[in-house]
Short mmCIF file of C-alpha atoms in Angstrom, two decimals:
data_model
loop_
_atom_site.label_atom_id
_atom_site.label_comp_id
_atom_site.label_asym_id
_atom_site.label_seq_id
_atom_site.Cartn_x
_atom_site.Cartn_y
_atom_site.Cartn_z
CA UNK A 1 21.77 3.45 10.05
CA UNK A 2 20.34 3.53 13.55
CA UNK A 3 23.16 2.83 16.04
CA UNK A 4 22.73 -0.28 17.99
CA UNK A 5 23.53 0.71 21.51
CA UNK A 6 24.08 -1.93 24.21
CA UNK A 7 20.80 -1.40 26.02
CA UNK A 8 18.85 -2.24 22.75
CA UNK A 9 20.43 -5.57 22.18
CA UNK A 10 17.99 -8.20 23.43
CA UNK A 11 17.21 -11.72 22.93
CA UNK A 12 14.93 -11.67 19.83
CA UNK A 13 17.71 -10.23 17.68
CA UNK A 14 19.73 -13.42 17.69
CA UNK A 15 16.61 -15.45 16.87
CA UNK A 16 15.62 -13.12 14.13
CA UNK A 17 19.07 -13.33 12.52
CA UNK A 18 18.78 -17.11 12.58
CA UNK A 19 15.42 -16.87 10.87
CA UNK A 20 16.85 -14.58 8.17
CA UNK A 21 19.58 -17.06 7.44
CA UNK A 22 17.24 -20.04 7.26
CA UNK A 23 14.57 -18.31 5.21
CA UNK A 24 14.22 -20.10 1.86
CA UNK A 25 15.93 -18.31 -0.95
CA UNK A 26 14.09 -17.15 -4.08
CA UNK A 27 14.26 -19.49 -7.04
CA UNK A 28 17.66 -19.38 -8.79
CA UNK A 29 15.93 -18.16 -11.96
CA UNK A 30 15.22 -14.76 -10.35
CA UNK A 31 18.80 -14.00 -9.72
CA UNK A 32 19.80 -15.39 -13.18
CA UNK A 33 17.33 -13.10 -14.88
CA UNK A 34 18.51 -10.00 -12.86
CA UNK A 35 22.07 -10.80 -13.92
CA UNK A 36 21.01 -11.27 -17.49
CA UNK A 37 19.27 -7.86 -17.46
CA UNK A 38 22.63 -6.30 -16.46
CA UNK A 39 24.52 -8.14 -19.18
CA UNK A 40 24.67 -6.30 -22.49
CA UNK A 41 25.93 -9.45 -24.22
CA UNK A 42 23.20 -11.72 -22.99
CA UNK A 43 22.50 -14.77 -25.14
CA UNK A 44 18.73 -14.36 -25.59
CA UNK A 45 18.15 -17.65 -27.27
CA UNK A 46 19.99 -19.53 -24.55
CA UNK A 47 17.96 -17.73 -21.96
CA UNK A 48 14.64 -18.71 -23.63
CA UNK A 49 15.75 -22.29 -23.60
CA UNK A 50 16.63 -22.12 -19.92
CA UNK A 51 13.28 -20.65 -18.91
CA UNK A 52 11.43 -23.21 -21.15
CA UNK A 53 12.70 -25.92 -18.74
CA UNK A 54 10.47 -24.46 -16.01
CA UNK A 55 6.85 -24.88 -17.08
CA UNK A 56 5.56 -22.90 -14.09
CA UNK A 57 7.61 -19.85 -15.01
CA UNK A 58 6.84 -20.21 -18.70
CA UNK A 59 3.06 -20.37 -17.99
CA UNK A 60 3.25 -17.25 -15.82
CA UNK A 61 5.14 -15.29 -18.38
CA UNK A 62 2.63 -16.28 -21.09
CA UNK A 63 -0.38 -15.37 -18.83
CA UNK A 64 1.11 -11.93 -18.05
CA UNK A 65 2.11 -11.32 -21.66
CA UNK A 66 -1.40 -11.99 -22.67
CA UNK A 67 -3.01 -9.85 -20.01
CA UNK A 68 -4.55 -6.42 -20.48
CA UNK A 69 -2.08 -5.18 -17.80
CA UNK A 70 0.75 -5.55 -20.20
CA UNK A 71 -1.26 -4.08 -23.03
CA UNK A 72 -1.58 -7.21 -25.05
CA UNK A 73 -3.66 -6.96 -28.21
CA UNK A 74 -2.74 -10.10 -30.12
CA UNK A 75 -2.55 -13.54 -28.48
CA UNK A 76 0.99 -14.61 -27.74
CA UNK A 77 1.55 -18.32 -27.87
CA UNK A 78 5.32 -18.77 -27.62
CA UNK A 79 7.76 -17.85 -24.86
CA UNK A 80 10.11 -16.41 -27.37
CA UNK A 81 7.54 -13.92 -28.73
CA UNK A 82 6.49 -13.01 -25.14
CA UNK A 83 10.08 -12.30 -24.22
CA UNK A 84 10.70 -10.17 -27.26
CA UNK A 85 7.39 -8.32 -26.81
CA UNK A 86 7.94 -7.61 -23.12
CA UNK A 87 11.70 -7.29 -22.98
CA UNK A 88 14.07 -8.77 -20.47
CA UNK A 89 13.49 -6.17 -17.80
CA UNK A 90 9.74 -6.81 -17.61
CA UNK A 91 10.32 -10.58 -17.84
CA UNK A 92 12.57 -10.55 -14.80
CA UNK A 93 10.03 -8.36 -12.89
CA UNK A 94 7.28 -10.82 -13.73
CA UNK A 95 9.29 -13.85 -12.60
CA UNK A 96 10.35 -12.20 -9.38
CA UNK A 97 6.81 -10.96 -8.67
CA UNK A 98 5.39 -14.49 -9.15
CA UNK A 99 8.09 -15.97 -6.98
CA UNK A 100 7.47 -13.62 -4.15
CA UNK A 101 3.74 -13.31 -4.34
CA UNK A 102 3.09 -16.58 -2.40
CA UNK A 103 5.11 -15.20 0.44
CA UNK A 104 3.53 -11.81 0.48
CA UNK A 105 -0.08 -13.12 0.29
CA UNK A 106 -0.26 -14.55 3.78
CA UNK A 107 -1.94 -12.93 6.75
CA UNK A 108 0.43 -11.26 9.11
CA UNK A 109 -1.00 -11.50 12.62
CA UNK A 110 1.63 -9.32 14.29
CA UNK A 111 1.33 -6.40 11.91
CA UNK A 112 -2.46 -6.96 11.78
CA UNK A 113 -2.53 -7.33 8.03
CA UNK A 114 -5.33 -9.35 6.43
CA UNK A 115 -4.41 -11.94 3.69
CA UNK A 116 -3.28 -10.27 0.52
CA UNK A 117 -2.72 -6.88 2.22
CA UNK A 118 1.05 -7.01 2.18
CA UNK A 119 0.97 -8.20 -1.45
CA UNK A 120 -1.32 -5.31 -2.32
CA UNK A 121 0.93 -2.86 -0.52
CA UNK A 122 4.09 -4.22 -2.22
CA UNK A 123 2.48 -4.17 -5.69
CA UNK A 124 1.19 -0.59 -5.06
CA UNK A 125 4.71 0.62 -4.13
CA UNK A 126 6.29 -1.03 -7.18
CA UNK A 127 3.71 0.58 -9.56
CA UNK A 128 3.49 3.97 -7.75
CA UNK A 129 7.36 4.35 -7.63
CA UNK A 130 7.60 3.79 -11.42
CA UNK A 131 4.62 6.07 -12.04
CA UNK A 132 6.20 8.81 -9.88
CA UNK A 133 9.54 8.60 -11.79
CA UNK A 134 7.49 8.88 -14.97
CA UNK A 135 5.42 11.87 -13.95
CA UNK A 136 8.58 13.66 -12.65
CA UNK A 137 10.39 12.94 -15.92
CA UNK A 138 13.15 11.01 -14.11
CA UNK A 139 14.56 7.98 -15.84
CA UNK A 140 13.41 5.13 -13.55
CA UNK A 141 16.32 3.28 -11.97
CA UNK A 142 16.57 -0.18 -13.60
CA UNK A 143 15.44 -2.11 -10.55
CA UNK A 144 12.89 0.34 -9.23
CA UNK A 145 9.83 -1.80 -9.76
CA UNK A 146 11.45 -4.83 -8.04
CA UNK A 147 12.74 -2.61 -5.17
CA UNK A 148 9.22 -1.54 -4.61
CA UNK A 149 7.92 -5.07 -4.75
CA UNK A 150 10.49 -6.38 -2.26
CA UNK A 151 10.72 -3.41 0.09
CA UNK A 152 8.75 -4.86 2.95
CA UNK A 153 9.83 -8.48 2.67
CA UNK A 154 11.41 -8.15 6.12
CA UNK A 155 7.92 -7.88 7.63
CA UNK A 156 7.34 -11.53 6.93
CA UNK A 157 10.22 -12.53 9.26
CA UNK A 158 9.49 -9.85 11.92
CA UNK A 159 5.80 -10.63 12.19
CA UNK A 160 6.01 -13.20 15.05
CA UNK A 161 8.23 -10.86 17.04
CA UNK A 162 5.87 -7.90 16.42
CA UNK A 163 3.10 -10.01 17.81
CA UNK A 164 5.10 -10.87 20.92
CA UNK A 165 6.18 -7.37 21.59
CA UNK A 166 3.07 -5.54 20.40
CA UNK A 167 2.28 -3.81 23.61
CA UNK A 168 5.86 -2.53 24.06
CA UNK A 169 5.89 -1.37 20.42
CA UNK A 170 2.63 0.50 20.73
CA UNK A 171 3.73 2.06 23.94
CA UNK A 172 6.97 3.20 22.47
CA UNK A 173 5.31 4.82 19.40
CA UNK A 174 3.88 7.43 21.81
CA UNK A 175 0.30 6.91 20.85
CA UNK A 176 -0.84 10.11 22.48
CA UNK A 177 0.09 13.52 21.36
CA UNK A 178 2.68 15.03 19.18
CA UNK A 179 5.79 13.04 19.97
CA UNK A 180 5.13 10.15 17.71
CA UNK A 181 8.09 8.11 16.64
CA UNK A 182 8.35 6.38 13.25
CA UNK A 183 7.38 2.73 13.57
CA UNK A 184 10.60 1.48 11.83
CA UNK A 185 12.60 3.19 14.53
CA UNK A 186 10.46 1.68 17.27
CA UNK A 187 10.94 -1.74 15.70
CA UNK A 188 14.76 -1.24 15.89
CA UNK A 189 14.52 -0.05 19.49
CA UNK A 190 12.42 -2.98 20.71
CA UNK A 191 13.62 -5.80 18.46
CA UNK A 192 17.20 -4.66 17.69
CA UNK A 193 16.51 -4.67 13.93
CA UNK A 194 13.74 -3.17 11.76
CA UNK A 195 11.80 -4.54 8.76
CA UNK A 196 13.99 -2.59 6.23
CA UNK A 197 17.15 -4.07 7.71
CA UNK A 198 15.72 -7.55 7.74
CA UNK A 199 14.64 -7.30 4.10
CA UNK A 200 18.01 -5.94 3.02
CA UNK A 201 19.72 -8.78 4.85
CA UNK A 202 17.57 -11.34 3.01
CA UNK A 203 18.45 -9.84 -0.33
CA UNK A 204 22.10 -9.76 0.57
CA UNK A 205 21.97 -13.42 1.53
CA UNK A 206 20.47 -14.22 -1.91
CA UNK A 207 23.21 -12.20 -3.66
CA UNK A 208 20.82 -9.80 -5.20
CA UNK A 209 22.33 -6.58 -6.64
CA UNK A 210 23.48 -3.95 -4.23
CA UNK A 211 21.14 -1.44 -5.86
CA UNK A 212 18.20 -3.51 -4.56
CA UNK A 213 19.69 -4.05 -1.10
CA UNK A 214 20.29 -0.31 -0.65
CA UNK A 215 16.80 0.65 -1.87
CA UNK A 216 15.19 -1.80 0.52
CA UNK A 217 17.47 -1.02 3.49
CA UNK A 218 16.96 2.80 3.21
CA UNK A 219 13.33 3.05 2.14
CA UNK A 220 12.50 4.69 5.49
CA UNK A 221 15.81 6.61 5.63
CA UNK A 222 16.55 7.65 2.02
CA UNK A 223 18.94 10.46 3.02
CA UNK A 224 20.86 8.46 5.65
CA UNK A 225 24.44 9.79 5.90
CA UNK A 226 25.74 6.21 5.21
CA UNK A 227 24.69 6.40 1.58
CA UNK A 228 24.85 8.81 -1.28
CA UNK A 229 21.46 10.04 -2.52
CA UNK A 230 19.77 6.99 -3.91
CA UNK A 231 16.90 7.62 -6.38
CA UNK A 232 15.41 4.13 -5.89
CA UNK A 233 15.31 4.49 -2.11
CA UNK A 234 13.86 7.99 -2.45
CA UNK A 235 11.05 6.92 -4.88
CA UNK A 236 10.23 3.69 -3.00
CA UNK A 237 10.06 5.87 0.11
CA UNK A 238 7.57 8.33 -1.38
CA UNK A 239 5.46 5.54 -2.97
CA UNK A 240 5.51 3.76 0.41
CA UNK A 241 4.36 6.88 2.25
CA UNK A 242 1.60 7.32 -0.32
CA UNK A 243 0.51 3.72 0.19
CA UNK A 244 0.21 4.28 3.95
CA UNK A 245 -1.58 7.56 3.34
CA UNK A 246 -4.27 5.99 1.30
CA UNK A 247 -4.46 2.93 3.50
CA UNK A 248 -2.95 0.21 1.42
CA UNK A 249 -1.41 -2.26 3.81
CA UNK A 250 -1.80 -0.43 6.98
CA UNK A 251 -2.07 -2.41 10.12
CA UNK A 252 -0.93 -2.14 13.69
CA UNK A 253 1.78 0.38 12.49
CA UNK A 254 -1.02 2.62 11.15
CA UNK A 255 0.37 5.66 9.35
CA UNK A 256 3.18 5.98 11.82
CA UNK A 257 6.03 6.58 9.45
CA UNK A 258 7.95 9.71 8.89
CA UNK A 259 8.22 11.33 5.49
CA UNK A 260 11.63 12.55 4.48
CA UNK A 261 11.64 16.37 4.00
CA UNK A 262 14.85 16.41 1.99
CA UNK A 263 13.49 14.00 -0.62
CA UNK A 264 10.20 15.94 -0.80
CA UNK A 265 12.19 19.11 -1.58
CA UNK A 266 14.59 17.51 -3.96
CA UNK A 267 11.82 16.03 -6.11
CA UNK A 268 9.68 19.21 -5.89
CA UNK A 269 6.70 17.10 -4.87
CA UNK A 270 3.20 18.69 -4.66
CA UNK A 271 -0.03 17.15 -3.31
CA UNK A 272 -1.61 17.18 -6.78
CA UNK A 273 1.27 15.09 -8.19
CA UNK A 274 0.75 12.47 -5.47
CA UNK A 275 -3.00 12.43 -5.90
CA UNK A 276 -2.44 11.78 -9.63
CA UNK A 277 -0.09 8.90 -8.87
CA UNK A 278 -2.53 7.48 -6.34
CA UNK A 279 -5.56 7.51 -8.68
CA UNK A 280 -3.60 5.80 -11.49
CA UNK A 281 -2.00 3.23 -9.13
CA UNK A 282 -5.16 1.96 -7.44
CA UNK A 283 -6.60 0.30 -10.52
CA UNK A 284 -3.36 -1.06 -11.77
CA UNK A 285 -2.65 -2.57 -8.38
CA UNK A 286 -5.93 -4.55 -8.34
CA UNK A 287 -5.17 -5.79 -11.95
CA UNK A 288 -1.63 -6.89 -11.17
CA UNK A 289 -2.59 -8.44 -7.91
CA UNK A 290 -5.25 -10.56 -9.47
CA UNK A 291 -2.80 -11.71 -12.10
CA UNK A 292 -0.29 -12.73 -9.38
CA UNK A 293 -2.73 -14.62 -7.12
CA UNK A 294 -5.62 -15.36 -9.46
CA UNK B 1 -26.65 -11.08 3.72
CA UNK B 2 -24.06 -10.77 6.40
CA UNK B 3 -20.82 -8.75 6.07
CA UNK B 4 -20.62 -6.54 3.09
CA UNK B 5 -17.17 -5.13 2.40
CA UNK B 6 -16.78 -1.69 0.88
CA UNK B 7 -13.50 -1.46 -1.00
CA UNK B 8 -11.44 1.64 -1.62
CA UNK B 9 -13.20 3.93 -3.98
CA UNK B 10 -16.52 2.14 -3.66
CA UNK B 11 -19.84 2.40 -1.88
CA UNK B 12 -22.49 -0.07 -0.81
CA UNK B 13 -26.16 0.47 0.10
CA UNK B 14 -28.41 -1.96 1.98
CA UNK B 15 -31.83 -2.24 3.43
CA UNK B 16 -31.37 -5.80 4.73
CA UNK B 17 -31.48 -5.71 8.55
CA UNK B 18 -29.08 -8.79 8.62
CA UNK B 19 -26.26 -6.81 6.86
CA UNK B 20 -23.29 -5.09 8.36
CA UNK B 21 -21.36 -2.83 5.96
CA UNK B 22 -17.56 -2.74 6.64
CA UNK B 23 -14.69 -0.83 5.26
CA UNK B 24 -11.15 -1.66 6.25
CA UNK B 25 -7.82 0.22 6.14
CA UNK B 26 -8.94 3.79 6.27
CA UNK B 27 -5.81 5.99 6.28
CA UNK B 28 -6.27 9.44 4.87
CA UNK B 29 -9.28 8.04 3.02
CA UNK B 30 -12.74 8.89 4.38
CA UNK B 31 -15.27 6.28 5.47
CA UNK B 32 -18.78 7.95 5.25
CA UNK B 33 -21.99 6.30 6.44
CA UNK B 34 -25.49 7.58 5.77
CA UNK B 35 -28.36 5.99 7.70
CA UNK B 36 -32.01 6.89 7.51
CA UNK B 37 -34.05 5.27 10.33
CA UNK B 38 -37.35 6.10 8.69
CA UNK B 39 -36.54 4.77 5.20
CA UNK B 40 -34.64 1.98 7.08
CA UNK B 41 -31.60 1.82 4.89
CA UNK B 42 -28.02 2.68 5.11
CA UNK B 43 -24.98 3.19 2.91
CA UNK B 44 -21.22 3.32 3.29
CA UNK B 45 -18.66 4.92 1.00
CA UNK B 46 -14.84 4.82 1.03
CA UNK B 47 -13.29 7.78 -0.83
CA UNK B 48 -9.52 7.96 -1.48
CA UNK B 49 -8.83 11.49 -2.78
CA UNK B 50 -10.43 14.90 -2.30
CA UNK B 51 -11.25 16.26 -5.79
CA UNK B 52 -11.88 14.74 -9.16
CA UNK B 53 -9.68 17.43 -10.72
CA UNK B 54 -6.75 15.13 -9.91
CA UNK B 55 -7.89 12.67 -12.60
CA UNK B 56 -11.09 13.56 -14.48
CA UNK B 57 -11.05 10.33 -16.50
CA UNK B 58 -10.94 8.18 -13.40
CA UNK B 59 -13.72 10.22 -11.80
CA UNK B 60 -15.95 9.47 -14.79
CA UNK B 61 -15.24 5.75 -14.58
CA UNK B 62 -15.44 5.70 -10.78
CA UNK B 63 -16.90 8.75 -9.05
CA UNK B 64 -16.41 7.11 -5.60
CA UNK B 65 -12.65 7.49 -5.87
CA UNK B 66 -13.03 11.24 -4.97
CA UNK B 67 -14.97 12.89 -2.14
CA UNK B 68 -16.54 15.60 -4.41
CA UNK B 69 -17.89 13.39 -7.11
CA UNK B 70 -18.37 10.51 -4.67
CA UNK B 71 -20.60 12.47 -2.28
CA UNK B 72 -22.66 13.88 -5.14
CA UNK B 73 -23.33 10.46 -6.66
CA UNK B 74 -23.78 8.54 -3.32
CA UNK B 75 -26.25 11.19 -1.90
CA UNK B 76 -28.25 11.22 -5.15
CA UNK B 77 -28.44 7.42 -5.02
CA UNK B 78 -29.65 7.52 -1.40
CA UNK B 79 -32.14 10.25 -2.06
CA UNK B 80 -33.52 8.19 -5.00
CA UNK B 81 -34.03 5.34 -2.63
CA UNK B 82 -36.09 7.49 -0.21
CA UNK B 83 -33.52 8.87 2.15
CA UNK B 84 -34.41 12.37 3.22
CA UNK B 85 -32.17 15.23 4.26
CA UNK B 86 -34.17 15.60 7.48
CA UNK B 87 -33.71 11.98 8.57
CA UNK B 88 -30.26 11.23 7.20
CA UNK B 89 -27.65 10.49 9.87
CA UNK B 90 -24.22 11.06 8.45
CA UNK B 91 -21.04 9.86 10.24
CA UNK B 92 -17.41 10.00 9.04
CA UNK B 93 -14.07 8.67 10.03
CA UNK B 94 -10.55 8.42 8.62
CA UNK B 95 -8.63 11.42 7.34
CA UNK B 96 -5.40 10.33 9.11
CA UNK B 97 -1.93 11.22 7.94
CA UNK B 98 1.62 10.04 8.05
CA UNK B 99 4.12 11.94 10.13
CA UNK B 100 4.99 14.63 7.64
CA UNK B 101 6.71 17.90 8.50
CA UNK B 102 6.45 19.13 4.95
CA UNK B 103 2.62 18.96 4.87
CA UNK B 104 2.81 17.10 1.52
CA UNK B 105 0.63 14.14 2.56
CA UNK B 106 -2.28 16.26 3.75
CA UNK B 107 -4.64 14.19 1.74
CA UNK B 108 -6.73 13.32 4.74
CA UNK B 109 -7.15 16.94 5.80
CA UNK B 110 -8.13 17.87 2.26
CA UNK B 111 -10.51 14.98 2.07
CA UNK B 112 -12.29 16.26 5.21
CA UNK B 113 -12.49 19.85 3.96
CA UNK B 114 -14.10 18.73 0.73
CA UNK B 115 -16.42 16.49 2.64
CA UNK B 116 -17.63 19.30 4.88
CA UNK B 117 -18.18 21.51 1.90
CA UNK B 118 -20.31 18.83 0.18
CA UNK B 119 -22.30 18.38 3.45
CA UNK B 120 -22.94 22.07 3.65
CA UNK B 121 -24.01 22.31 0.02
CA UNK B 122 -26.56 19.56 0.66
CA UNK B 123 -27.79 21.03 3.88
CA UNK B 124 -26.63 18.03 5.98
CA UNK B 125 -25.00 17.94 9.39
CA UNK B 126 -22.26 15.65 10.69
CA UNK B 127 -23.79 13.50 13.42
CA UNK B 128 -20.41 12.06 14.56
CA UNK B 129 -16.80 11.91 13.51
CA UNK B 130 -13.52 10.32 14.28
CA UNK B 131 -10.99 11.96 11.97
CA UNK B 132 -7.29 12.79 11.96
CA UNK B 133 -4.37 11.29 13.90
CA UNK B 134 -2.10 8.59 12.38
CA UNK B 135 -3.87 5.36 13.12
CA UNK B 136 -5.53 2.93 10.70
CA UNK B 137 -9.35 2.73 11.12
CA UNK B 138 -12.00 0.12 10.21
CA UNK B 139 -15.67 1.33 10.07
CA UNK B 140 -18.81 -0.78 10.63
CA UNK B 141 -22.48 0.03 10.00
CA UNK B 142 -25.20 -2.27 11.20
CA UNK B 143 -28.29 -1.91 9.08
CA UNK B 144 -30.67 -3.22 11.67
CA UNK B 145 -29.82 -0.54 14.26
CA UNK B 146 -27.91 2.12 12.35
CA UNK B 147 -25.07 1.65 14.93
CA UNK B 148 -21.75 2.78 13.57
CA UNK B 149 -18.52 1.56 15.20
CA UNK B 150 -14.95 2.28 14.49
CA UNK B 151 -11.84 0.19 15.18
CA UNK B 152 -9.18 2.78 15.70
CA UNK B 153 -5.79 1.04 16.01
CA UNK B 154 -6.70 -1.94 18.16
CA UNK B 155 -9.73 -0.48 20.00
CA UNK B 156 -13.33 -0.76 18.87
CA UNK B 157 -15.90 1.79 19.97
CA UNK B 158 -19.30 3.05 18.89
CA UNK B 159 -19.21 6.29 16.92
CA UNK B 160 -21.91 8.57 18.35
#
């Protein structure tokens, strides 16, 4: 964590914290499904009955289950069949993705992101992080996709403050020359908190699992001394850096983020591996994004 | 008519003077414009990765994803429409990178190397460029005038 020294504490922080606390929680079903995924004795039939009560969620699950994205070949008519076919993990990912898509789809004026850009970026990171685990033959952490999807949630809250402080932020990033500072560090310096910390705080408030909170909080600092090596944070970090590299969701922050050399070494990453991930992810991102907002 | 957006791994060609071709969010990707004042048409391409070797299947389905296959296909299309090597004005921007001490994310640099090689192979010169650094760029090409401008970070200027 970046130490909060006394000179950094300024007015917006208190206001930002208030906004975090009043930001509407995700639908209760999201958390219920995450818990169910972790429960080996989950009562599947009961869960199907609970979901059925929500026609919106049911319709979304059926739409996704019947999409090419999830490799559907035969038409699935019932929720039960969809849930068996896709499995609980994917069902929970779908429900969370649908619940968060509306929030990520908006234009962010402060970050200079056009409508849908943050959603595309989030979907990209979710898909690329899983693809990266796959190509490196690492068993993907259970919540990796969702961690990718939610990693920049904090930007929604910070956006107004980024707009207010844009000049100070740009000045502090050291726009000329070699001494550029990572944008998340500048956010923390100017606003007293950065988008990773805001996102993690939101997830904590919603009682989301610690695994998710850590991956979101440390996605720009995956080897922070405060945590043990966290594969989710590490893979979300690389997928995020790749998204910035290829220009998915870059705005006023540009490509001003620092890649973590320890993670790069630990995962034995090579440019050709990343280029493969990028080429596979682009198309899937468009497909999934259209399913979420179409 | 009007603003025509070129997506990632795509290209657009126009001979309508009312059109402006635009590509957003260039990071390490390259935005490449070709304008022929005599043939009176212009095109813009947005390539993501340097070489099709990274994913041959994808390159077949979409050659514009890669600089090597993208340039070959794009230039052929333009030549077929009457653009000549002598009159083609080629401009390029993008090729940025994240702050990366390990040189892993050198996609932009690799993109630009492959781009220059393809230009040389085709006997073309770069008329103007705005590449490197770590800011996001947006590129515009006005078909009426051939003027190319680039929004680099928050500033817009003509690329000449």
